[in-house]
XYZ file of C-alpha atoms in Angstrom:
575
model
C -0.559 -29.449 24.219
C -2.620 -26.336 25.044
C -1.866 -22.960 23.462
C -0.514 -21.746 26.818
C 1.800 -24.749 27.148
C 2.977 -24.335 23.550
C 3.760 -20.679 24.178
C 5.574 -21.424 27.437
C 7.699 -24.096 25.765
C 8.305 -21.747 22.831
C 9.540 -18.961 25.106
C 11.993 -21.329 26.791
C 13.256 -22.629 23.433
C 13.640 -19.137 21.952
C 15.556 -17.817 24.952
C 17.745 -20.934 25.121
C 18.540 -20.475 21.422
C 19.337 -16.789 21.933
C 21.656 -17.400 24.875
C 23.329 -20.445 23.341
C 24.009 -18.676 20.029
C 25.373 -15.614 21.816
C 27.637 -17.710 24.027
C 28.951 -19.753 21.091
C 29.616 -16.711 18.918
C 31.420 -14.735 21.620
C 33.530 -17.600 23.008
C 34.952 -18.995 19.752
C 32.486 -21.878 19.303
C 31.256 -20.948 15.807
C 30.353 -24.538 14.939
C 29.532 -26.814 17.902
C 27.982 -29.527 15.720
C 29.321 -33.044 16.234
C 30.333 -35.251 13.332
C 28.353 -38.444 12.853
C 31.601 -40.434 12.874
C 33.031 -38.769 15.973
C 32.796 -40.638 19.283
C 29.902 -39.346 21.358
C 28.945 -39.615 24.985
C 27.325 -43.034 25.371
C 24.298 -41.636 27.191
C 23.813 -39.062 24.436
C 24.081 -41.473 21.498
C 20.376 -42.482 21.374
C 19.343 -38.812 21.325
C 21.854 -38.029 18.571
C 20.580 -40.939 16.503
C 16.980 -39.750 16.881
C 17.892 -36.171 16.008
C 19.741 -37.259 12.869
C 16.808 -39.427 11.792
C 14.686 -36.265 12.026
C 17.125 -34.408 9.766
C 18.560 -32.364 12.637
C 22.185 -31.535 13.492
C 23.323 -32.542 17.011
C 25.758 -30.296 18.873
C 27.712 -30.304 22.130
C 29.183 -27.294 23.941
C 31.666 -27.761 26.794
C 31.544 -25.070 29.478
C 34.880 -24.182 31.122
C 35.600 -24.537 34.795
C 33.462 -27.607 35.383
C 32.416 -30.893 33.843
C 29.292 -29.236 32.468
C 28.208 -29.820 28.871
C 25.257 -28.615 26.831
C 23.699 -30.655 24.045
C 20.825 -30.393 21.611
C 20.125 -30.204 17.891
C 19.873 -27.475 15.268
C 17.336 -27.471 12.458
C 19.221 -24.646 10.742
C 22.916 -23.786 10.885
C 23.938 -20.222 10.062
C 27.381 -18.980 8.977
C 26.764 -15.780 10.984
C 25.773 -17.750 14.098
C 21.966 -17.492 14.010
C 21.353 -21.229 14.403
C 17.845 -22.517 15.075
C 17.502 -24.683 18.160
C 15.097 -27.431 17.130
C 14.589 -29.242 20.400
C 14.973 -28.905 24.116
C 18.418 -28.272 25.566
C 20.165 -30.952 27.611
C 22.800 -30.399 30.293
C 25.336 -32.837 31.723
C 26.539 -32.275 35.287
C 28.361 -34.760 37.512
C 28.235 -37.259 34.666
C 24.434 -37.246 34.367
C 22.350 -35.788 31.543
C 19.021 -34.054 32.194
C 16.670 -31.948 30.144
C 16.874 -28.244 30.920
C 13.325 -27.084 31.591
C 14.091 -23.587 32.925
C 16.231 -21.261 30.809
C 17.218 -19.404 33.986
C 19.448 -22.413 34.740
C 21.237 -21.759 31.447
C 21.784 -18.121 32.402
C 23.474 -19.221 35.632
C 25.683 -21.715 33.779
C 26.757 -19.075 31.244
C 27.634 -16.564 33.963
C 29.639 -19.230 35.804
C 31.430 -20.270 32.596
C 32.458 -16.678 31.859
C 33.786 -16.362 35.400
C 35.780 -19.590 35.065
C 37.270 -18.365 31.772
C 38.197 -14.980 33.244
C 41.924 -14.274 33.767
C 41.096 -13.710 37.438
C 38.109 -15.932 38.332
C 38.129 -14.941 42.001
C 37.880 -11.274 41.046
C 35.048 -11.909 38.596
C 32.493 -13.166 41.109
C 30.837 -9.733 41.281
C 30.508 -9.705 37.487
C 29.038 -13.200 37.623
C 26.376 -12.246 40.161
C 25.515 -9.080 38.257
C 25.174 -10.878 34.905
C 23.051 -13.610 36.500
C 20.733 -10.962 37.930
C 20.461 -9.109 34.610
C 19.772 -12.286 32.640
C 17.114 -13.418 35.103
C 15.601 -9.929 34.971
C 15.477 -10.157 31.173
C 13.912 -13.632 31.281
C 11.233 -12.414 33.687
C 10.433 -9.455 31.420
C 10.106 -11.667 28.334
C 7.748 -13.989 30.196
C 5.771 -11.000 31.472
C 5.395 -9.515 27.991
C 3.953 -12.788 26.723
C 1.273 -12.826 29.424
C -0.464 -9.801 27.917
C -3.044 -10.227 25.151
C -2.274 -8.605 21.818
C -2.958 -4.874 21.958
C -5.658 -3.405 19.725
C -6.549 0.095 18.568
C -3.079 1.011 17.368
C -1.682 1.705 13.881
C 0.048 -1.165 12.078
C 3.354 0.688 12.226
C 3.032 0.970 16.006
C 2.232 -2.742 16.243
C 5.549 -3.402 14.489
C 7.515 -1.028 16.749
C 5.936 -2.564 19.835
C 6.226 -6.166 18.640
C 9.726 -6.957 19.949
C 9.115 -9.305 22.864
C 12.528 -11.024 22.811
C 14.819 -8.282 21.508
C 18.356 -8.520 20.148
C 19.073 -12.137 19.147
C 22.741 -11.829 20.164
C 22.226 -10.283 23.587
C 21.759 -12.157 26.860
C 20.145 -9.188 28.660
C 18.045 -7.951 25.744
C 14.967 -7.105 27.829
C 16.556 -6.369 31.198
C 15.426 -3.130 32.798
C 15.726 -1.625 36.246
C 13.418 1.174 37.375
C 9.921 0.374 36.100
C 7.429 -1.065 38.588
C 4.698 -3.432 37.392
C 2.328 -0.463 37.143
C 4.967 1.430 35.138
C 5.347 -1.493 32.740
C 1.606 -1.533 32.111
C 1.606 2.226 31.503
C 4.800 2.667 29.481
C 6.175 -0.613 28.054
C 5.878 -0.765 24.254
C 5.753 -4.572 24.493
C 2.442 -4.199 26.355
C 0.948 -1.817 23.779
C 1.378 1.371 25.814
C 0.432 4.876 24.729
C 0.230 8.041 26.818
C 0.446 11.824 26.880
C 3.757 13.519 27.550
C 4.286 15.541 30.713
C 5.113 19.178 29.984
C 7.090 21.686 32.003
C 7.027 25.426 31.500
C 10.653 26.541 31.762
C 11.706 30.146 32.285
C 13.263 31.190 28.977
C 16.680 32.030 30.419
C 16.848 28.502 31.893
C 16.110 26.658 28.634
C 18.999 25.478 26.451
C 17.656 25.001 22.923
C 19.779 23.888 19.974
C 18.381 23.566 16.463
C 19.760 22.676 13.055
C 18.010 25.487 11.149
C 18.031 28.107 13.954
C 14.253 27.971 14.249
C 12.368 27.054 17.408
C 11.755 23.348 17.905
C 8.170 22.259 17.188
C 5.813 22.014 20.150
C 2.489 20.199 20.294
C -0.232 22.775 19.414
C -2.555 21.450 22.131
C 0.157 21.897 24.761
C 0.884 25.408 23.492
C -2.797 26.297 23.658
C -3.044 25.085 27.258
C 0.002 27.149 28.288
C -0.842 30.171 26.133
C -0.895 32.619 29.042
C 2.575 31.533 30.202
C 4.043 31.620 26.702
C 2.486 34.869 25.481
C 5.228 37.249 26.624
C 8.101 34.859 25.969
C 8.900 34.473 29.656
C 8.451 30.692 29.521
C 8.934 27.936 26.979
C 7.690 24.351 27.000
C 9.823 21.268 27.641
C 8.275 17.803 27.133
C 9.206 14.850 29.311
C 8.355 11.182 29.593
C 5.730 10.958 32.385
C 7.878 8.512 34.387
C 10.857 10.834 34.060
C 8.775 13.834 35.091
C 7.957 12.182 38.418
C 11.618 11.234 38.824
C 12.678 14.845 38.201
C 10.082 16.276 40.571
C 11.560 14.094 43.306
C 15.020 15.691 42.957
C 15.992 18.418 45.433
C 17.533 20.707 42.798
C 14.418 20.464 40.624
C 12.267 21.160 43.677
C 14.201 24.399 44.208
C 13.548 25.456 40.607
C 9.838 24.747 41.062
C 9.680 26.751 44.300
C 11.494 29.654 42.622
C 9.019 29.673 39.722
C 11.745 28.874 37.182
C 10.052 25.559 36.404
C 6.309 24.892 36.380
C 4.929 21.359 36.159
C 1.936 21.435 33.794
C 1.162 17.705 33.785
C 0.033 15.529 30.840
C -0.740 17.508 27.685
C -0.965 17.128 23.928
C -1.540 14.235 21.587
C -1.283 10.583 22.564
C 2.219 9.315 21.790
C 3.415 5.778 21.135
C 6.634 4.418 22.674
C 8.779 2.686 20.066
C 11.053 -0.336 20.468
C 13.690 1.664 22.368
C 11.109 2.403 25.143
C 12.132 6.055 25.597
C 11.693 7.283 21.997
C 8.073 8.099 21.159
C 6.220 8.661 17.882
C 3.925 11.682 17.527
C 1.943 10.822 14.375
C -0.022 14.082 14.206
C 3.228 16.066 14.119
C 5.309 13.658 11.980
C 7.966 13.608 14.686
C 9.863 11.320 17.018
C 10.999 12.566 20.439
C 14.027 10.850 21.955
C 13.252 11.380 25.634
C 15.378 10.828 28.714
C 14.640 7.957 31.081
C 16.776 7.439 34.161
C 16.194 3.714 34.145
C 18.654 1.048 33.064
C 17.681 -0.843 29.907
C 20.109 -3.627 28.871
C 23.508 -2.062 29.703
C 22.722 1.654 29.901
C 20.792 4.331 31.762
C 18.738 5.774 28.915
C 19.081 9.524 29.310
C 20.639 12.040 26.902
C 24.109 13.235 28.002
C 25.578 16.334 26.346
C 27.992 14.252 24.260
C 25.185 12.109 22.850
C 23.129 15.190 21.980
C 26.125 16.850 20.320
C 26.889 13.741 18.251
C 23.284 13.476 17.058
C 23.012 17.149 16.108
C 26.480 17.322 14.525
C 25.656 14.287 12.383
C 22.469 16.006 11.236
C 24.406 19.204 10.488
C 26.812 17.137 8.379
C 23.931 15.526 6.506
C 22.486 18.982 5.892
C 25.641 19.918 3.974
C 25.011 17.143 1.444
C 22.840 17.436 -1.655
C 19.239 16.934 -0.533
C 18.844 14.067 -2.994
C 21.387 11.988 -1.038
C 19.523 12.327 2.253
C 16.017 11.944 0.862
C 16.129 9.528 -2.055
C 13.165 7.887 -3.739
C 13.904 4.550 -2.071
C 16.006 5.579 0.931
C 15.583 8.330 3.532
C 17.506 9.485 6.570
C 15.327 10.717 9.436
C 17.492 13.514 10.807
C 17.451 15.165 14.198
C 16.156 18.738 14.028
C 17.017 20.041 17.492
C 17.235 19.461 21.223
C 16.214 21.069 24.500
C 17.306 20.736 28.103
C 17.844 22.915 31.157
C 20.647 25.479 31.081
C 22.283 24.358 34.320
C 25.872 23.371 35.220
C 24.801 19.981 36.597
C 25.560 17.566 33.721
C 23.483 14.771 35.234
C 20.436 17.027 35.454
C 20.981 18.231 31.885
C 21.107 14.613 30.701
C 17.972 13.761 32.681
C 15.979 16.629 31.124
C 17.233 16.523 27.536
C 14.963 15.686 24.618
C 16.035 15.274 20.979
C 13.554 16.122 18.213
C 13.632 13.931 15.103
C 11.929 13.794 11.736
C 9.420 10.982 11.161
C 7.460 9.563 8.271
C 4.032 10.960 7.492
C 1.065 8.971 8.796
C 0.303 7.907 5.227
C 3.848 6.616 4.684
C 3.852 4.892 8.070
C 0.947 2.648 7.060
C 3.357 0.459 5.070
C 6.440 0.772 7.296
C 7.851 -1.969 9.527
C 10.632 -1.939 12.093
C 13.316 -4.204 10.612
C 14.003 -5.937 13.937
C 10.325 -6.766 14.499
C 9.925 -8.005 10.935
C 12.536 -10.681 11.661
C 11.652 -11.696 15.224
C 10.470 -15.282 15.511
C 7.580 -15.572 17.939
C 7.295 -18.095 20.759
C 5.046 -20.161 18.484
C 7.588 -20.125 15.651
C 6.013 -17.652 13.225
C 7.823 -14.645 11.752
C 6.221 -11.485 10.239
C 8.611 -11.675 7.282
C 6.754 -14.733 6.007
C 3.511 -12.785 5.469
C 5.291 -10.128 3.395
C 6.951 -12.759 1.225
C 3.580 -14.401 0.661
C 2.086 -11.034 -0.275
C 4.916 -10.511 -2.767
C 4.344 -13.993 -4.204
C 0.620 -13.465 -4.713
C -1.346 -16.670 -5.272
C 1.651 -19.012 -5.351
C 4.023 -20.153 -2.649
C 7.257 -18.139 -2.316
C 10.058 -20.058 -4.037
C 13.832 -19.605 -4.145
C 13.680 -17.296 -7.157
C 11.192 -14.965 -5.460
C 13.186 -14.886 -2.211
C 16.360 -13.976 -4.069
C 14.642 -11.227 -6.053
C 13.063 -9.902 -2.824
C 16.487 -10.000 -1.163
C 18.125 -7.990 -3.956
C 15.337 -5.423 -3.707
C 15.953 -5.236 0.048
C 19.653 -4.539 -0.549
C 18.700 -1.764 -2.980
C 16.846 0.149 -0.234
C 19.294 -0.512 2.596
C 22.888 -1.662 2.141
C 23.667 -0.085 -1.225
C 22.596 3.525 -0.515
C 24.312 3.437 2.884
C 27.552 2.058 1.456
C 27.541 4.679 -1.296
C 26.888 7.388 1.313
C 29.961 6.279 3.243
C 32.076 5.987 0.094
C 31.199 9.499 -1.104
C 30.973 11.389 2.188
C 32.403 9.214 4.963
C 29.107 9.158 6.897
C 28.610 5.789 8.576
C 25.051 5.354 9.846
C 24.408 3.169 12.889
C 21.615 1.456 10.960
C 21.271 -1.701 13.007
C 17.939 -3.520 13.036
C 16.268 -1.296 15.641
C 17.437 1.877 13.894
C 16.120 0.737 10.510
C 12.599 1.006 9.139
C 11.479 -0.510 5.840
C 8.512 0.597 3.760
C 6.829 -2.065 1.609
C 4.604 -2.020 -1.449
C 2.671 -5.199 -2.218
C 5.113 -7.111 -0.018
C 8.237 -5.820 -1.795
C 10.822 -3.548 -0.104
C 10.143 -0.058 -1.408
C 11.932 2.437 0.870
C 14.511 2.169 3.630
C 14.672 4.622 6.540
C 17.640 5.147 8.865
C 17.076 6.897 12.190
C 18.876 7.903 15.402
C 21.874 9.975 14.361
C 23.443 9.693 17.827
C 25.256 6.558 16.661
C 26.556 8.088 13.422
C 30.315 8.127 12.843
C 31.884 10.460 10.282
C 35.287 9.745 8.780
C 37.608 12.738 9.157
C 39.585 11.550 6.156
C 36.582 11.138 3.842
C 34.066 13.867 4.797
C 34.483 16.732 2.269
C 33.133 19.541 4.488
C 35.280 18.955 7.561
C 35.925 22.676 8.089
C 32.180 23.204 8.609
C 32.130 20.975 11.706
C 33.581 21.507 15.159
C 37.000 19.759 15.114
C 36.193 18.323 18.550
C 32.794 16.965 17.489
C 32.074 13.525 18.986
C 30.593 12.553 15.599
C 34.066 12.607 13.998
C 36.083 9.382 13.864
C 39.162 8.112 12.130
C 38.445 6.348 8.840
C 39.199 2.895 10.260
C 36.804 3.401 13.191
C 33.955 4.693 11.029
C 34.411 1.843 8.545
C 34.619 -0.704 11.382
C 31.294 0.534 12.775
C 29.675 0.418 9.329
C 30.714 -3.203 8.862
C 29.133 -4.257 12.136
C 25.982 -2.158 12.404
C 24.945 -2.194 8.748
C 26.475 -5.352 7.321
C 26.537 -7.863 10.199
C 23.803 -6.749 12.600
C 21.325 -5.681 9.929
C 21.991 -7.242 6.529
C 23.493 -10.461 7.905
C 20.455 -11.083 10.058
C 18.033 -10.509 7.183
C 19.952 -13.107 5.145
C 19.886 -15.579 8.038
C 16.124 -15.136 8.525
C 15.369 -15.569 4.829
C 17.428 -18.768 4.801
C 15.514 -20.090 7.815
C 12.341 -19.950 5.745
C 13.693 -22.686 3.520
C 13.761 -22.195 -0.257
C 17.368 -20.944 -0.437
C 20.429 -21.063 1.792
C 22.545 -18.245 3.191
C 25.442 -18.962 0.830
C 23.198 -18.257 -2.180
C 21.972 -15.035 -0.608
C 25.502 -13.849 0.118
C 26.511 -14.619 -3.486
C 23.611 -12.452 -4.609
C 24.789 -9.745 -2.206
C 28.220 -9.820 -3.856
C 26.604 -9.256 -7.259
C 24.537 -6.371 -5.894
C 27.607 -4.801 -4.292
C 29.519 -5.017 -7.553
C 26.708 -2.993 -9.124
C 27.353 -0.040 -6.781
C 28.444 3.367 -8.008
C 32.054 3.475 -9.182
C 33.027 5.563 -6.146
C 32.096 2.673 -3.824
C 33.780 -0.169 -5.705
C 37.110 0.131 -3.866
C 35.277 -0.405 -0.563
C 33.373 -3.305 -2.111
C 36.604 -5.022 -3.113
C 37.989 -4.473 0.380
C 34.896 -6.141 1.816
C 35.127 -9.083 -0.544
C 38.778 -9.763 0.286
C 38.868 -9.482 4.071
C 38.688 -12.724 6.024
C 36.514 -11.545 8.917
C 33.879 -9.008 9.929
C 33.685 -7.247 13.315
C 30.976 -8.079 15.842
C 30.123 -6.263 19.055
C 30.289 -8.748 21.926
C 27.210 -7.790 23.941
C 27.462 -10.679 26.401
C 31.146 -10.136 27.187
C 30.580 -6.386 27.439
C 27.757 -6.963 29.921
C 29.861 -9.377 31.946
C 32.867 -7.032 32.097
C 30.623 -3.951 32.538
C 31.998 -2.270 29.415
C 28.818 -0.699 28.077
C 30.414 2.509 26.777
C 33.589 0.765 25.551
C 32.305 -2.619 24.347
C 34.338 -5.700 23.568
C 34.624 -6.788 19.934
C 35.158 -10.149 18.275
C 35.449 -11.282 14.647
C 33.422 -13.782 12.632
C 34.228 -15.306 9.221
C 33.215 -12.980 6.400
C 30.358 -14.624 4.427
C 31.074 -12.303 1.473
C 34.583 -13.664 0.927
C 34.849 -16.102 -1.991
């Protein structure tokens, strides 16, 4: 089989695995494997026998509303649902089995099954058509991203940020987007190795709404300031950066056109250093300034239009204000750092949609020297179409001249917990600050292959427990960053423990030398070594039967992006 054919088959297998695992987890099919002694479909029996001879685990999934069944085999079974699909997927319709060669067929079957299971199937046809379109859009994007050769001339950290070609492993629309043309994808998609200059506007000072944590002006690219020196000299104008796609979108709006004609807004065009879009598409890294900019993009990516509404900006800045009230050593530890937001800018106009479309959030970043050894956690764990995973190379580096064995993996795993789970759990225990440190919000620095420093970013998802935060009087009582204790703790369990830590454990187990159960037992021992102030939370975790999981597929189907559905999975820490 040629390299192209191997990659094509690998893309289909990876997407089928992603969609199958998501469907099983969100529709109460945690273990679809079939017992060797159980009666099987006669036509399927030869396949099952072959799979078992190969050491694989056959499974069958029945889809509601029709006589449709899915079958295949796993080479790895995961207690958190990240099973590895070892072979092609088979589908039975009208009593006949056939191999599924196009994963788009699976997307249609899943959308139809969700409609059939809906309390009102006739009323869910719109949701079905919409989900089908989004899934097919996502499939097309994944295939498109794999057509491009590997990008060169970019820092290793950028290669990690831009290396997510499949996206969230429990999301059926992980790469869906609506708004970028093919030319836009080539210019701006991180998956295609994009880099570009930002578009700058000069904004009349009385029209600029700037908020900062330390009451100082937000940092502006020196090259952009030099270009606009004459406009800025007397303080009449200030600079506002924008994503170049968004700048063209804004310039096409009537109300922005009026501001331009009145001289309140001047379009300066592309200026400043070359920036690199990160995995979120709209957040960019400015290495010369040690900053991230979270820009607005009025395009839909997965379930959301990715601009910056006032509430999101307020939550991000309030979370950073709260972190600023803590001892500096808790925010910037030797082996764990929080990359806080430092300010925001937008237009001072009553139109909330225009404010959201113009807003930019300024965020701390690592230094260029630090970034040389930093990886995006999600990219570190993403299995490629050809079956490789970047994590393997780091483990080999940690092992040196010998092959990584179970002992090394378990020591590496405990070191990983030391720079991620433990400091974040202790932060919540002591201050009630629950970071939304899922895989795409988490960066890990390595030294000789070993986890050395964890970084948490994007404070917009932070939730602060009103009952636990000791400086509550210093925050606005109506702050969107404030949550009840149960809500903040619920979010911690999903974003940090399930989405992030659970997936690292599952990926390590896929590599072979040790299973997930051993890794979770090690996690229990690490948790019991936490500070005394966190031990009550640890015991709560160890006793509860389930952990919460955000149901991305069901939320997409029911169009509940801002108020997602939740399910529960068995807690691998229990017992």
